Amino acid sequence: MRICRFSTGEEPRFGVVTGEVDDYGQPAEDSVVVALAGDPLYVGIKVVEEEHRLGDVRLLAPIIPRSKVVGIGRNYAAHAAELGHDLPEEPLMFLKPNTTVVGPGDPIFYPPQTSDLHYEGELAVVIGRICRDVPAEQATDVIFGYTVANDVTARDLQRSDVQFTRAKGFDSFCPIGPWIETDLDPQAFIDGRQVQTHLNGDLVQDGSTADMIFDVPTLVAHVSSVMTLLPGDVILTGTPEGVGPMEVGDEVEISVAGIGALTNPVARRSSDQRS
């Protein structure tokens, strides 16, 4: 089941996206959005008699975490190598504020504080219920579903600051979407799902979740051993090799096989967006 958050020009609603999705994450032309009665994380899946053609709605970020986005760094060996880092002995965690989250089609704003803004295509895990100290073998009990994310990073600030807060914490630095796929098992990612990033149509990242150093259940167990996870919290699982710079005017598309594709433009932040 693909859970989305959408707007028809009024207040945001939740819905279920019907129809098939191809290997590149593109939905069928006849896909529709069936509206839900409320937030499925809190009221469950309650369908109402309201449908819209997918092309007639604006898809929003499928979830706005009430608490946090937890990032995992250097979870692909080749990515760690391309940045000259050693492999971590345990998952390397950092936090992104929930104000970094934007949805499909929303701009990634290029801050004036950086001159080296990078894309990082990733699989993201959405937590479904409050939990702490979750054993890896019980991770599926607390996972609501999976989505696609771009862990946008100001690489020069990451190097200069040492820690990651500023480099990964600007508004718009965590696009997620286009929806949450609830019917995948973590084993699918252990077996391997393709993660790709296209920059202006050119393939720049082409990895597999099978290459993650720490798999999804291990990450849920590790993060929850440190902090309580709340419904809607998001765990970013790391990025494959091929990260690189984005410029104002670029378009970035990230896809995860079996989930979908997320596209965002890169824009300069204007003065009227600073108030």
GROMACS .gro file of C-alpha atoms in nm:
model
  275
    1MET     CA    1   0.000   0.000   0.000
    2ARG     CA    2   0.132   0.343  -0.095
    3ILE     CA    3   0.035   0.613   0.156
    4CYS     CA    4   0.062   0.970   0.034
    5ARG     CA    5  -0.011   1.315   0.164
    6PHE     CA    6  -0.169   1.543  -0.093
    7SER     CA    7  -0.347   1.868  -0.160
    8THR     CA    8  -0.609   1.976  -0.411
    9GLY     CA    9  -0.565   2.340  -0.315
   10GLU     CA   10  -0.718   2.299   0.028
   11GLU     CA   11  -0.587   2.153   0.354
   12PRO     CA   12  -0.342   1.860   0.320
   13ARG     CA   13  -0.502   1.515   0.324
   14PHE     CA   14  -0.375   1.160   0.343
   15GLY     CA   15  -0.456   0.906   0.076
   16VAL     CA   16  -0.375   0.573  -0.083
   17VAL     CA   17  -0.221   0.571  -0.431
   18THR     CA   18  -0.360   0.293  -0.652
   19GLY     CA   19  -0.220   0.149  -0.974
   20GLU     CA   20   0.113  -0.004  -1.066
   21VAL     CA   21   0.459   0.153  -1.037
   22ASP     CA   22   0.724   0.059  -1.294
   23ASP     CA   23   1.087  -0.035  -1.226
   24TYR     CA   24   1.183   0.334  -1.242
   25GLY     CA   25   0.932   0.437  -0.977
   26GLN     CA   26   0.685   0.597  -1.217
   27PRO     CA   27   0.314   0.533  -1.148
   28ALA     CA   28   0.068   0.417  -1.413
   29GLU     CA   29  -0.124   0.688  -1.597
   30ASP     CA   30  -0.455   0.563  -1.456
   31SER     CA   31  -0.339   0.584  -1.093
   32VAL     CA   32  -0.579   0.751  -0.852
   33VAL     CA   33  -0.558   0.876  -0.496
   34VAL     CA   34  -0.823   0.742  -0.260
   35ALA     CA   35  -0.863   0.980   0.035
   36LEU     CA   36  -0.828   0.867   0.396
   37ALA     CA   37  -1.022   0.991   0.697
   38GLY     CA   38  -0.713   1.107   0.886
   39ASP     CA   39  -0.348   1.042   0.962
   40PRO     CA   40  -0.306   0.665   0.920
   41LEU     CA   41  -0.033   0.658   1.184
   42TYR     CA   42  -0.292   0.752   1.445
   43VAL     CA   43  -0.635   0.646   1.314
   44GLY     CA   44  -0.540   0.357   1.085
   45ILE     CA   45  -0.639   0.312   0.721
   46LYS     CA   46  -0.993   0.451   0.694
   47VAL     CA   47  -1.094   0.506   0.332
   48VAL     CA   48  -1.358   0.768   0.250
   49GLU     CA   49  -1.564   0.806  -0.066
   50GLU     CA   50  -1.335   1.054  -0.238
   51GLU     CA   51  -1.100   0.989  -0.531
   52HIS     CA   52  -0.874   1.205  -0.743
   53ARG     CA   53  -0.660   1.135  -1.047
   54LEU     CA   54  -0.300   1.128  -0.930
   55GLY     CA   55  -0.214   1.388  -1.193
   56ASP     CA   56  -0.474   1.628  -1.050
   57VAL     CA   57  -0.330   1.648  -0.698
   58ARG     CA   58  -0.013   1.796  -0.557
   59LEU     CA   59   0.186   1.537  -0.365
   60LEU     CA   60   0.337   1.665  -0.041
   61ALA     CA   61   0.597   1.516   0.190
   62PRO     CA   62   0.422   1.193   0.296
   63ILE     CA   63   0.512   1.254   0.658
   64ILE     CA   64   0.632   1.552   0.861
   65PRO     CA   65   0.815   1.398   1.158
   66ARG     CA   66   0.684   1.542   1.482
   67SER     CA   67   1.013   1.456   1.644
   68LYS     CA   68   1.321   1.391   1.428
   69VAL     CA   69   1.501   1.262   1.124
   70VAL     CA   70   1.790   1.033   1.215
   71GLY     CA   71   2.062   1.010   0.953
   72ILE     CA   72   2.313   0.728   0.916
   73GLY     CA   73   2.653   0.821   0.776
   74ARG     CA   74   2.902   0.608   0.582
   75ASN     CA   75   2.673   0.306   0.554
   76TYR     CA   76   2.805   0.212   0.208
   77ALA     CA   77   3.174   0.120   0.190
   78ALA     CA   78   3.226   0.275  -0.153
   79HIS     CA   79   3.075   0.606  -0.038
   80ALA     CA   80   3.299   0.615   0.269
   81ALA     CA   81   3.596   0.549   0.042
   82GLU     CA   82   3.509   0.824  -0.205
   83LEU     CA   83   3.514   1.078   0.080
   84GLY     CA   84   3.832   0.931   0.230
   85HIS     CA   85   3.669   0.801   0.548
   86ASP     CA   86   3.727   0.481   0.742
   87LEU     CA   87   3.437   0.239   0.779
   88PRO     CA   88   3.244   0.282   1.104
   89GLU     CA   89   3.243  -0.004   1.353
   90GLU     CA   90   2.885   0.077   1.447
   91PRO     CA   91   2.620   0.295   1.280
   92LEU     CA   92   2.725   0.661   1.266
   93MET     CA   93   2.421   0.869   1.364
   94PHE     CA   94   2.334   1.234   1.321
   95LEU     CA   95   2.011   1.434   1.346
   96LYS     CA   96   1.833   1.655   1.094
   97PRO     CA   97   1.557   1.882   1.228
   98ASN     CA   98   1.207   1.816   1.101
   99THR     CA   99   1.217   2.160   0.938
  100THR     CA  100   1.451   2.013   0.676
  101VAL     CA  101   1.165   1.802   0.537
  102VAL     CA  102   1.005   1.903   0.205
  103GLY     CA  103   0.807   1.704  -0.048
  104PRO     CA  104   0.811   1.608  -0.416
  105GLY     CA  105   0.863   1.905  -0.645
  106ASP     CA  106   0.952   2.140  -0.362
  107PRO     CA  107   1.273   2.337  -0.412
  108ILE     CA  108   1.598   2.257  -0.239
  109PHE     CA  109   1.725   2.600  -0.141
  110TYR     CA  110   2.094   2.667  -0.196
  111PRO     CA  111   2.214   2.858   0.113
  112PRO     CA  112   2.460   3.146   0.077
  113GLN     CA  113   2.679   2.990   0.348
  114THR     CA  114   2.795   2.707   0.117
  115SER     CA  115   2.956   2.672  -0.223
  116ASP     CA  116   2.952   2.291  -0.236
  117LEU     CA  117   2.598   2.155  -0.207
  118HIS     CA  118   2.565   1.778  -0.260
  119TYR     CA  119   2.282   1.532  -0.329
  120GLU     CA  120   2.269   1.199  -0.143
  121GLY     CA  121   2.003   0.957  -0.262
  122GLU     CA  122   1.877   0.724   0.011
  123LEU     CA  123   1.622   0.472   0.127
  124ALA     CA  124   1.429   0.607   0.427
  125VAL     CA  125   1.248   0.412   0.699
  126VAL     CA  126   0.932   0.554   0.860
  127ILE     CA  127   0.860   0.448   1.217
  128GLY     CA  128   0.501   0.350   1.296
  129ARG     CA  129   0.477   0.350   1.673
  130ILE     CA  130   0.654   0.467   1.985
  131CYS     CA  131   0.939   0.232   2.067
  132ARG     CA  132   1.266   0.195   2.253
  133ASP     CA  133   1.530  -0.083   2.264
  134VAL     CA  134   1.382  -0.273   1.970
  135PRO     CA  135   1.560  -0.604   1.898
  136ALA     CA  136   1.667  -0.631   1.535
  137GLU     CA  137   1.448  -0.938   1.484
  138GLN     CA  138   1.143  -0.732   1.587
  139ALA     CA  139   1.214  -0.428   1.369
  140THR     CA  140   0.923  -0.500   1.137
  141ASP     CA  141   0.687  -0.455   1.432
  142VAL     CA  142   0.772  -0.083   1.455
  143ILE     CA  143   0.826   0.004   1.086
  144PHE     CA  144   0.531   0.175   0.916
  145GLY     CA  145   0.691   0.175   0.573
  146TYR     CA  146   0.960   0.307   0.342
  147THR     CA  147   1.010   0.613   0.126
  148VAL     CA  148   1.277   0.788  -0.080
  149ALA     CA  149   1.497   1.067   0.056
  150ASN     CA  150   1.767   1.312  -0.043
  151ASP     CA  151   2.007   1.379   0.246
  152VAL     CA  152   2.118   1.717   0.111
  153THR     CA  153   2.458   1.814   0.248
  154ALA     CA  154   2.671   2.128   0.239
  155ARG     CA  155   2.995   1.937   0.198
  156ASP     CA  156   3.229   2.228   0.268
  157LEU     CA  157   3.047   2.304   0.595
  158GLN     CA  158   3.061   1.936   0.688
  159ARG     CA  159   3.438   1.946   0.651
  160SER     CA  160   3.486   2.275   0.833
  161ASP     CA  161   3.242   2.212   1.119
  162VAL     CA  162   3.351   1.848   1.178
  163GLN     CA  163   3.005   1.761   1.315
  164PHE     CA  164   2.708   1.751   1.078
  165THR     CA  165   2.441   1.978   1.228
  166ARG     CA  166   2.479   2.285   1.008
  167ALA     CA  167   2.588   2.099   0.696
  168LYS     CA  168   2.273   1.885   0.694
  169GLY     CA  169   2.029   2.101   0.889
  170PHE     CA  170   1.920   2.385   0.660
  171ASP     CA  171   1.552   2.416   0.572
  172SER     CA  172   1.470   2.200   0.264
  173PHE     CA  173   1.770   1.969   0.317
  174CYS     CA  174   1.557   1.654   0.349
  175PRO     CA  175   1.320   1.601   0.056
  176ILE     CA  176   1.118   1.282   0.106
  177GLY     CA  177   0.847   1.112  -0.099
  178PRO     CA  178   0.662   1.058  -0.317
  179TRP     CA  179   0.473   0.828  -0.079
  180ILE     CA  180   0.530   0.562   0.187
  181GLU     CA  181   0.531   0.201   0.072
  182THR     CA  182   0.402  -0.015   0.357
  183ASP     CA  183   0.419  -0.363   0.202
  184LEU     CA  184   0.794  -0.422   0.178
  185ASP     CA  185   0.988  -0.641   0.418
  186PRO     CA  186   1.341  -0.546   0.533
  187GLN     CA  187   1.464  -0.866   0.366
  188ALA     CA  188   1.391  -0.701   0.031
  189PHE     CA  189   1.662  -0.445   0.103
  190ILE     CA  190   1.905  -0.706   0.234
  191ASP     CA  191   1.855  -0.896  -0.093
  192GLY     CA  192   1.907  -0.565  -0.273
  193ARG     CA  193   1.696  -0.284  -0.414
  194GLN     CA  194   1.844  -0.039  -0.662
  195VAL     CA  195   1.902   0.318  -0.542
  196GLN     CA  196   1.960   0.567  -0.824
  197THR     CA  197   2.011   0.941  -0.852
  198HIS     CA  198   1.978   1.135  -1.176
  199LEU     CA  199   2.107   1.492  -1.202
  200ASN     CA  200   1.948   1.677  -1.493
  201GLY     CA  201   1.867   1.338  -1.646
  202ASP     CA  202   2.219   1.196  -1.610
  203LEU     CA  203   2.272   0.892  -1.389
  204VAL     CA  204   2.513   0.988  -1.108
  205GLN     CA  205   2.440   0.729  -0.837
  206ASP     CA  206   2.360   0.364  -0.903
  207GLY     CA  207   2.379   0.151  -0.591
  208SER     CA  208   2.206  -0.137  -0.417
  209THR     CA  209   2.075  -0.161  -0.064
  210ALA     CA  210   2.245  -0.501  -0.051
  211ASP     CA  211   2.570  -0.306  -0.010
  212MET     CA  212   2.464  -0.136   0.313
  213ILE     CA  213   2.710  -0.212   0.593
  214PHE     CA  214   2.431  -0.212   0.852
  215ASP     CA  215   2.092  -0.338   0.734
  216VAL     CA  216   1.752  -0.190   0.820
  217PRO     CA  217   1.677  -0.408   1.127
  218THR     CA  218   2.025  -0.336   1.267
  219LEU     CA  219   1.972   0.038   1.221
  220VAL     CA  220   1.632   0.035   1.392
  221ALA     CA  221   1.780  -0.161   1.682
  222HIS     CA  222   2.081   0.069   1.713
  223VAL     CA  223   1.894   0.397   1.693
  224SER     CA  224   1.623   0.283   1.934
  225SER     CA  225   1.888   0.174   2.185
  226VAL     CA  226   1.991   0.540   2.209
  227MET     CA  227   1.665   0.734   2.176
  228THR     CA  228   1.294   0.674   2.186
  229LEU     CA  229   1.145   0.667   1.837
  230LEU     CA  230   0.802   0.820   1.781
  231PRO     CA  231   0.540   0.761   1.511
  232GLY     CA  232   0.650   0.938   1.195
  233ASP     CA  233   1.018   0.955   1.284
  234VAL     CA  234   1.238   0.890   0.981
  235ILE     CA  235   1.566   0.699   0.962
  236LEU     CA  236   1.785   0.771   0.658
  237THR     CA  237   1.987   0.460   0.580
  238GLY     CA  238   2.291   0.609   0.407
  239THR     CA  239   2.387   0.679   0.047
  240PRO     CA  240   2.579   0.481  -0.215
  241GLU     CA  241   2.884   0.618  -0.392
  242GLY     CA  242   2.855   0.889  -0.655
  243VAL     CA  243   2.762   1.190  -0.442
  244GLY     CA  244   2.839   1.522  -0.601
  245PRO     CA  245   2.750   1.889  -0.634
  246MET     CA  246   2.420   2.047  -0.733
  247GLU     CA  247   2.379   2.398  -0.868
  248VAL     CA  248   2.091   2.643  -0.880
  249GLY     CA  249   1.868   2.542  -1.171
  250ASP     CA  250   1.949   2.171  -1.147
  251GLU     CA  251   1.687   1.900  -1.107
  252VAL     CA  252   1.756   1.594  -0.893
  253GLU     CA  253   1.560   1.270  -0.920
  254ILE     CA  254   1.612   0.988  -0.672
  255SER     CA  255   1.447   0.649  -0.705
  256VAL     CA  256   1.439   0.331  -0.498
  257ALA     CA  257   1.315   0.021  -0.680
  258GLY     CA  258   0.982  -0.098  -0.545
  259ILE     CA  259   0.899   0.239  -0.390
  260GLY     CA  260   0.901   0.531  -0.631
  261ALA     CA  261   1.088   0.836  -0.756
  262LEU     CA  262   1.139   1.174  -0.588
  263THR     CA  263   1.221   1.483  -0.793
  264ASN     CA  264   1.322   1.828  -0.667
  265PRO     CA  265   1.465   2.142  -0.830
  266VAL     CA  266   1.751   2.340  -0.678
  267ALA     CA  267   1.676   2.709  -0.627
  268ARG     CA  268   1.830   3.013  -0.470
  269ARG     CA  269   1.655   3.132  -0.160
  270SER     CA  270   1.498   3.470  -0.225
  271SER     CA  271   1.465   3.755   0.023
  272ASP     CA  272   1.091   3.700   0.074
  273GLN     CA  273   1.162   3.347   0.199
  274ARG     CA  274   1.385   3.471   0.483
  275SER     CA  275   1.118   3.626   0.699
   0.00000   0.00000   0.00000
